[in-house]
Amino acid sequence: PGIYYRSELDHNGISVYTGTIISDWGGRLELEIDRKARIWARVSRKQKISILVLLSAMGLNLKEILYNVCYPEIFLSFLNDKDKKILGSKENAIMEFYQQFACVGGDPVFSESLCKELKKKFFQQKC
């Protein structure tokens, strides 16, 4: 358990900074800062999502996120119109998260069962 930091070169030879948070029960979340200073959360080895979408899906709104970071202008610099719409509500962020990581097909509709499924898959203790 703990927080681990490292710097690696990507396939283009550019430094990418990562931090891994490992909980007591073995859950793992990897954060990555790319060359454009965007922060991503890797939920699996191949898939990543904007840290803003992840935090919004966990219940924080954009105002709360920006209030609690040291350099809010960094977060604001890479927000596009799609991200602003997603961050407009917790439900939109959960839907985006679900579509990227858990949706097998179709067009999901927000529901409590969808929230429970995501919580079980990504945020609850495995053992």
PDB file of C-alpha atoms in Angstrom:
ATOM      1  CA  PRO A   1       0.000   0.000   0.000  1.00  0.00           C
ATOM      2  CA  GLY A   2       1.099   3.527  -0.660  1.00  0.00           C
ATOM      3  CA  ILE A   3       1.726   6.077  -3.371  1.00  0.00           C
ATOM      4  CA  TYR A   4       4.515   5.557  -5.897  1.00  0.00           C
ATOM      5  CA  TYR A   5       5.854   8.029  -8.477  1.00  0.00           C
ATOM      6  CA  ARG A   6       7.983   7.528 -11.575  1.00  0.00           C
ATOM      7  CA  SER A   7       8.923   9.046 -14.921  1.00  0.00           C
ATOM      8  CA  GLU A   8       8.965   6.973 -18.118  1.00  0.00           C
ATOM      9  CA  LEU A   9       9.585   7.652 -21.779  1.00  0.00           C
ATOM     10  CA  ASP A  10       6.638   7.050 -24.084  1.00  0.00           C
ATOM     11  CA  HIS A  11       6.979   5.516 -27.560  1.00  0.00           C
ATOM     12  CA  ASN A  12       8.039   8.951 -28.913  1.00  0.00           C
ATOM     13  CA  GLY A  13      10.756   9.404 -26.298  1.00  0.00           C
ATOM     14  CA  ILE A  14       8.798  12.039 -24.347  1.00  0.00           C
ATOM     15  CA  SER A  15       8.700  11.911 -20.537  1.00  0.00           C
ATOM     16  CA  VAL A  16       5.412  10.829 -19.017  1.00  0.00           C
ATOM     17  CA  TYR A  17       5.015  11.159 -15.253  1.00  0.00           C
ATOM     18  CA  THR A  18       2.926   8.605 -13.405  1.00  0.00           C
ATOM     19  CA  GLY A  19       1.788   8.021  -9.866  1.00  0.00           C
ATOM     20  CA  THR A  20       0.253   4.813  -8.594  1.00  0.00           C
ATOM     21  CA  ILE A  21      -2.045   4.723  -5.590  1.00  0.00           C
ATOM     22  CA  ILE A  22      -2.397   1.265  -4.026  1.00  0.00           C
ATOM     23  CA  SER A  23      -4.965   0.831  -1.262  1.00  0.00           C
ATOM     24  CA  ASP A  24      -4.700  -1.515   1.714  1.00  0.00           C
ATOM     25  CA  TRP A  25      -7.054  -3.993   0.038  1.00  0.00           C
ATOM     26  CA  GLY A  26      -5.097  -4.086  -3.235  1.00  0.00           C
ATOM     27  CA  GLY A  27      -7.092  -1.665  -5.361  1.00  0.00           C
ATOM     28  CA  ARG A  28      -4.880   0.259  -7.754  1.00  0.00           C
ATOM     29  CA  LEU A  29      -5.283   3.576  -9.542  1.00  0.00           C
ATOM     30  CA  GLU A  30      -2.591   4.924 -11.834  1.00  0.00           C
ATOM     31  CA  LEU A  31      -2.463   8.648 -12.596  1.00  0.00           C
ATOM     32  CA  GLU A  32      -0.549   9.926 -15.605  1.00  0.00           C
ATOM     33  CA  ILE A  33       0.472  13.409 -16.743  1.00  0.00           C
ATOM     34  CA  ASP A  34       1.031  13.638 -20.493  1.00  0.00           C
ATOM     35  CA  ARG A  35       3.172  16.103 -22.447  1.00  0.00           C
ATOM     36  CA  LYS A  36       0.217  18.526 -22.704  1.00  0.00           C
ATOM     37  CA  ALA A  37      -0.058  18.581 -18.867  1.00  0.00           C
ATOM     38  CA  ARG A  38      -3.359  16.672 -18.949  1.00  0.00           C
ATOM     39  CA  ILE A  39      -3.993  14.316 -16.054  1.00  0.00           C
ATOM     40  CA  TRP A  40      -5.404  10.878 -16.813  1.00  0.00           C
ATOM     41  CA  ALA A  41      -6.517   8.011 -14.599  1.00  0.00           C
ATOM     42  CA  ARG A  42      -5.718   4.524 -15.851  1.00  0.00           C
ATOM     43  CA  VAL A  43      -8.347   2.079 -14.734  1.00  0.00           C
ATOM     44  CA  SER A  44      -6.804  -0.714 -16.796  1.00  0.00           C
ATOM     45  CA  ARG A  45      -3.487  -1.051 -18.640  1.00  0.00           C
ATOM     46  CA  LYS A  46      -4.928   0.012 -21.992  1.00  0.00           C
ATOM     47  CA  GLN A  47      -7.723   2.391 -21.023  1.00  0.00           C
ATOM     48  CA  LYS A  48      -7.545   5.816 -19.448  1.00  0.00           C
ATOM     49  CA  ILE A  49     -10.031   8.544 -18.592  1.00  0.00           C
ATOM     50  CA  SER A  50      -9.689  12.215 -17.733  1.00  0.00           C
ATOM     51  CA  ILE A  51      -9.174  12.740 -14.008  1.00  0.00           C
ATOM     52  CA  LEU A  52     -11.923  15.369 -14.168  1.00  0.00           C
ATOM     53  CA  VAL A  53     -14.448  12.818 -15.464  1.00  0.00           C
ATOM     54  CA  LEU A  54     -13.404  10.303 -12.801  1.00  0.00           C
ATOM     55  CA  LEU A  55     -13.711  12.851  -9.982  1.00  0.00           C
ATOM     56  CA  SER A  56     -17.048  14.036 -11.331  1.00  0.00           C
ATOM     57  CA  ALA A  57     -18.329  10.446 -11.507  1.00  0.00           C
ATOM     58  CA  MET A  58     -17.303  10.069  -7.865  1.00  0.00           C
ATOM     59  CA  GLY A  59     -19.567  12.986  -6.934  1.00  0.00           C
ATOM     60  CA  LEU A  60     -17.468  16.160  -7.152  1.00  0.00           C
ATOM     61  CA  ASN A  61     -18.580  19.018  -9.371  1.00  0.00           C
ATOM     62  CA  LEU A  62     -16.148  21.108 -11.426  1.00  0.00           C
ATOM     63  CA  LYS A  63     -16.338  24.034  -8.993  1.00  0.00           C
ATOM     64  CA  GLU A  64     -15.330  21.782  -6.069  1.00  0.00           C
ATOM     65  CA  ILE A  65     -12.497  20.219  -8.054  1.00  0.00           C
ATOM     66  CA  LEU A  66     -11.068  23.577  -9.122  1.00  0.00           C
ATOM     67  CA  TYR A  67     -11.398  24.992  -5.597  1.00  0.00           C
ATOM     68  CA  ASN A  68      -9.322  22.135  -4.163  1.00  0.00           C
ATOM     69  CA  VAL A  69      -6.370  22.134  -6.572  1.00  0.00           C
ATOM     70  CA  CYS A  70      -3.324  24.400  -6.490  1.00  0.00           C
ATOM     71  CA  TYR A  71      -3.345  25.341 -10.174  1.00  0.00           C
ATOM     72  CA  PRO A  72      -6.942  25.334 -11.484  1.00  0.00           C
ATOM     73  CA  GLU A  73      -5.857  27.030 -14.714  1.00  0.00           C
ATOM     74  CA  ILE A  74      -4.081  23.807 -15.724  1.00  0.00           C
ATOM     75  CA  PHE A  75      -7.350  21.877 -15.498  1.00  0.00           C
ATOM     76  CA  LEU A  76      -9.270  24.594 -17.316  1.00  0.00           C
ATOM     77  CA  SER A  77      -6.720  24.754 -20.135  1.00  0.00           C
ATOM     78  CA  PHE A  78      -7.592  21.322 -21.530  1.00  0.00           C
ATOM     79  CA  LEU A  79     -11.377  21.354 -21.090  1.00  0.00           C
ATOM     80  CA  ASN A  80     -13.258  21.123 -24.365  1.00  0.00           C
ATOM     81  CA  ASP A  81     -17.009  21.511 -24.946  1.00  0.00           C
ATOM     82  CA  LYS A  82     -17.652  17.756 -24.671  1.00  0.00           C
ATOM     83  CA  ASP A  83     -15.848  17.629 -21.318  1.00  0.00           C
ATOM     84  CA  LYS A  84     -17.824  20.604 -20.015  1.00  0.00           C
ATOM     85  CA  LYS A  85     -21.081  18.822 -20.865  1.00  0.00           C
ATOM     86  CA  ILE A  86     -19.906  15.610 -19.199  1.00  0.00           C
ATOM     87  CA  LEU A  87     -18.780  17.486 -16.091  1.00  0.00           C
ATOM     88  CA  GLY A  88     -22.123  19.282 -15.894  1.00  0.00           C
ATOM     89  CA  SER A  89     -23.595  16.481 -13.793  1.00  0.00           C
ATOM     90  CA  LYS A  90     -22.562  13.391 -11.894  1.00  0.00           C
ATOM     91  CA  GLU A  91     -24.924  11.331 -14.061  1.00  0.00           C
ATOM     92  CA  ASN A  92     -23.220  12.453 -17.298  1.00  0.00           C
ATOM     93  CA  ALA A  93     -19.796  11.630 -15.855  1.00  0.00           C
ATOM     94  CA  ILE A  94     -20.967   8.188 -14.720  1.00  0.00           C
ATOM     95  CA  MET A  95     -22.392   7.512 -18.186  1.00  0.00           C
ATOM     96  CA  GLU A  96     -19.091   8.519 -19.830  1.00  0.00           C
ATOM     97  CA  PHE A  97     -17.139   6.321 -17.426  1.00  0.00           C
ATOM     98  CA  TYR A  98     -19.502   3.402 -18.049  1.00  0.00           C
ATOM     99  CA  GLN A  99     -19.355   3.781 -21.832  1.00  0.00           C
ATOM    100  CA  GLN A 100     -15.554   3.790 -21.830  1.00  0.00           C
ATOM    101  CA  PHE A 101     -14.907   0.914 -19.445  1.00  0.00           C
ATOM    102  CA  ALA A 102     -17.904  -1.324 -18.894  1.00  0.00           C
ATOM    103  CA  CYS A 103     -20.387  -0.962 -21.738  1.00  0.00           C
ATOM    104  CA  VAL A 104     -20.544  -4.019 -23.991  1.00  0.00           C
ATOM    105  CA  GLY A 105     -22.867  -2.471 -26.542  1.00  0.00           C
ATOM    106  CA  GLY A 106     -25.948  -0.391 -27.017  1.00  0.00           C
ATOM    107  CA  ASP A 107     -26.737   2.992 -25.572  1.00  0.00           C
ATOM    108  CA  PRO A 108     -26.941   2.760 -21.765  1.00  0.00           C
ATOM    109  CA  VAL A 109     -29.389   4.806 -19.720  1.00  0.00           C
ATOM    110  CA  PHE A 110     -28.465   6.184 -16.304  1.00  0.00           C
ATOM    111  CA  SER A 111     -29.891   4.145 -13.424  1.00  0.00           C
ATOM    112  CA  GLU A 112     -29.093   3.151  -9.858  1.00  0.00           C
ATOM    113  CA  SER A 113     -28.238  -0.377 -11.012  1.00  0.00           C
ATOM    114  CA  LEU A 114     -25.641   1.064 -13.417  1.00  0.00           C
ATOM    115  CA  CYS A 115     -24.102   3.006 -10.500  1.00  0.00           C
ATOM    116  CA  LYS A 116     -24.002  -0.144  -8.361  1.00  0.00           C
ATOM    117  CA  GLU A 117     -22.398  -2.124 -11.189  1.00  0.00           C
ATOM    118  CA  LEU A 118     -19.639   0.476 -11.647  1.00  0.00           C
ATOM    119  CA  LYS A 119     -19.049   0.747  -7.907  1.00  0.00           C
ATOM    120  CA  LYS A 120     -18.730  -3.026  -7.631  1.00  0.00           C
ATOM    121  CA  LYS A 121     -16.425  -3.286 -10.649  1.00  0.00           C
ATOM    122  CA  PHE A 122     -14.056  -0.406  -9.870  1.00  0.00           C
ATOM    123  CA  PHE A 123     -14.433   0.969  -6.348  1.00  0.00           C
ATOM    124  CA  GLN A 124     -15.234  -1.865  -3.916  1.00  0.00           C
ATOM    125  CA  GLN A 125     -12.903  -4.159  -2.065  1.00  0.00           C
ATOM    126  CA  LYS A 126     -12.216  -7.337  -4.033  1.00  0.00           C
ATOM    127  CA  CYS A 127     -11.566  -9.732  -1.141  1.00  0.00           C
TER     128      CYS A 127
END
